[in-house]
Amino acid sequence: MGGWLLVQQRESGVLSFNRSWAEYRNGFGSVDAKGKGEFWIGNQNLHLLTNQGETMLKVELEDWEGGVARAEYMIRVGSEEEGYPLHVSGYNGDAGDALVVPQSDMASYLSHNGMKFSTFDKDNDK
């Protein structure tokens, strides 16, 4: 995969991502040898991979008509005790900034920087 580590992949929606805190902590799903499948690497793994400093997150999107877009950010994910907060900065790309400063009248409420992770069984939303 060109030196990148796959964190999440969604293809068809066949795998439900409506999961518990424990499932998101540990990760779920799988990807086969051809790179097909649905997958989440796990919040604990994200924390361990990014806790030494900021790491680049590259988001690649493709729509049903074959249109593609990308976004890149610098990220760090906090510990489980902190609620796996996402620290994100430095948007670059053509997909639109959906994490740092979304283009909206409510941008200050929509920024994901510093937000804790939430699931149906552990709601950490503001």
Tab-separated table of C-alpha atoms in Angstrom:
chain	number	residue	atom	x	y	z
A	1	MET	CA	0.000	0.000	0.000
A	2	GLY	CA	2.870	2.365	-0.749
A	3	GLY	CA	4.124	2.702	2.842
A	4	TRP	CA	0.720	3.649	4.220
A	5	LEU	CA	-1.110	1.763	6.952
A	6	LEU	CA	-4.801	1.055	6.361
A	7	VAL	CA	-6.898	2.420	9.235
A	8	GLN	CA	-10.426	2.099	7.863
A	9	GLN	CA	-12.009	0.809	4.708
A	10	ARG	CA	-15.652	0.901	3.712
A	11	GLU	CA	-16.754	-0.508	0.391
A	12	SER	CA	-20.328	-1.722	0.258
A	13	GLY	CA	-21.661	-1.210	3.764
A	14	VAL	CA	-22.082	-4.971	4.209
A	15	LEU	CA	-20.349	-4.721	7.610
A	16	SER	CA	-22.122	-2.638	10.242
A	17	PHE	CA	-19.982	0.070	11.825
A	18	ASN	CA	-22.613	0.660	14.555
A	19	ARG	CA	-20.376	-0.955	17.175
A	20	SER	CA	-19.682	-0.844	20.892
A	21	TRP	CA	-16.855	1.008	22.629
A	22	ALA	CA	-14.970	-2.292	23.131
A	23	GLU	CA	-15.273	-3.209	19.455
A	24	TYR	CA	-13.939	0.184	18.346
A	25	ARG	CA	-11.153	-0.069	20.944
A	26	ASN	CA	-10.018	-3.475	19.639
A	27	GLY	CA	-10.867	-3.142	15.933
A	28	PHE	CA	-13.081	-5.263	13.693
A	29	GLY	CA	-13.570	-6.522	10.162
A	30	SER	CA	-10.937	-7.715	7.715
A	31	VAL	CA	-9.347	-7.065	4.352
A	32	ASP	CA	-8.294	-9.898	2.046
A	33	ALA	CA	-5.022	-10.282	0.111
A	34	LYS	CA	-6.496	-8.262	-2.779
A	35	GLY	CA	-7.333	-5.358	-0.471
A	36	LYS	CA	-11.091	-5.992	-0.508
A	37	GLY	CA	-13.195	-5.860	2.626
A	38	GLU	CA	-14.421	-3.627	5.421
A	39	PHE	CA	-12.225	-2.849	8.385
A	40	TRP	CA	-11.461	-0.638	11.408
A	41	ILE	CA	-7.931	-0.870	12.875
A	42	GLY	CA	-9.017	-0.096	16.450
A	43	ASN	CA	-8.739	3.010	18.612
A	44	GLN	CA	-6.089	1.492	20.872
A	45	ASN	CA	-3.916	0.796	17.839
A	46	LEU	CA	-4.474	4.356	16.570
A	47	HIS	CA	-3.413	5.712	19.939
A	48	LEU	CA	-0.266	3.555	20.017
A	49	LEU	CA	0.636	4.491	16.436
A	50	THR	CA	0.213	8.236	16.953
A	51	ASN	CA	1.149	8.891	20.597
A	52	GLN	CA	4.807	9.744	19.883
A	53	GLY	CA	3.790	12.820	17.880
A	54	GLU	CA	1.537	13.848	15.045
A	55	THR	CA	1.067	11.400	12.190
A	56	MET	CA	-0.273	12.057	8.708
A	57	LEU	CA	-3.787	10.800	8.006
A	58	LYS	CA	-4.592	10.469	4.311
A	59	VAL	CA	-8.258	10.071	3.398
A	60	GLU	CA	-9.080	8.801	-0.073
A	61	LEU	CA	-12.706	8.941	-1.195
A	62	GLU	CA	-14.356	7.469	-4.287
A	63	ASP	CA	-18.014	7.908	-5.197
A	64	TRP	CA	-20.226	5.454	-7.083
A	65	GLU	CA	-19.499	7.221	-10.404
A	66	GLY	CA	-15.709	6.871	-9.987
A	67	GLY	CA	-15.042	10.439	-8.830
A	68	VAL	CA	-12.139	10.685	-6.389
A	69	ALA	CA	-11.037	13.193	-3.769
A	70	ARG	CA	-8.438	13.272	-1.026
A	71	ALA	CA	-7.742	14.991	2.265
A	72	GLU	CA	-4.620	14.956	4.410
A	73	TYR	CA	-4.309	15.949	8.053
A	74	MET	CA	-1.797	15.722	10.870
A	75	ILE	CA	-3.364	13.730	13.713
A	76	ARG	CA	-2.779	12.311	17.147
A	77	VAL	CA	-5.230	10.088	19.052
A	78	GLY	CA	-5.249	10.271	22.851
A	79	SER	CA	-5.530	7.360	25.282
A	80	GLU	CA	-8.630	5.399	26.245
A	81	GLU	CA	-8.570	7.046	29.694
A	82	GLU	CA	-8.882	10.419	27.916
A	83	GLY	CA	-11.688	9.098	25.677
A	84	TYR	CA	-9.513	8.649	22.557
A	85	PRO	CA	-9.658	12.361	21.672
A	86	LEU	CA	-8.682	13.270	18.110
A	87	HIS	CA	-6.129	16.064	17.770
A	88	VAL	CA	-6.158	17.182	14.147
A	89	SER	CA	-4.597	20.045	12.179
A	90	GLY	CA	-3.110	21.019	8.848
A	91	TYR	CA	-5.731	20.198	6.203
A	92	ASN	CA	-4.512	19.755	2.634
A	93	GLY	CA	-6.506	18.309	-0.265
A	94	ASP	CA	-9.487	18.670	-2.569
A	95	ALA	CA	-12.163	16.765	-0.621
A	96	GLY	CA	-13.058	19.701	1.622
A	97	ASP	CA	-12.039	20.061	5.237
A	98	ALA	CA	-14.481	18.028	7.317
A	99	LEU	CA	-12.351	17.801	10.472
A	100	VAL	CA	-10.510	21.025	11.364
A	101	VAL	CA	-12.601	23.970	10.103
A	102	PRO	CA	-15.640	22.754	8.137
A	103	GLN	CA	-17.189	25.331	5.798
A	104	SER	CA	-20.367	26.133	7.696
A	105	ASP	CA	-21.957	28.839	9.814
A	106	MET	CA	-21.524	26.388	12.698
A	107	ALA	CA	-17.836	25.597	11.976
A	108	SER	CA	-16.746	26.216	15.567
A	109	TYR	CA	-19.247	23.561	16.720
A	110	LEU	CA	-18.362	21.083	13.962
A	111	SER	CA	-14.583	20.930	14.345
A	112	HIS	CA	-13.364	17.493	15.382
A	113	ASN	CA	-10.150	18.808	16.928
A	114	GLY	CA	-10.048	17.728	20.571
A	115	MET	CA	-13.277	15.732	20.334
A	116	LYS	CA	-13.530	12.462	22.213
A	117	PHE	CA	-14.668	9.266	20.496
A	118	SER	CA	-18.313	8.243	20.956
A	119	THR	CA	-20.269	5.033	20.508
A	120	PHE	CA	-23.865	4.116	21.307
A	121	ASP	CA	-22.784	2.685	24.674
A	122	LYS	CA	-20.309	5.455	25.600
A	123	ASP	CA	-21.482	8.900	24.461
A	124	ASN	CA	-18.697	11.480	24.766
A	125	ASP	CA	-20.240	14.132	22.507
A	126	LYS	CA	-20.406	17.699	23.768
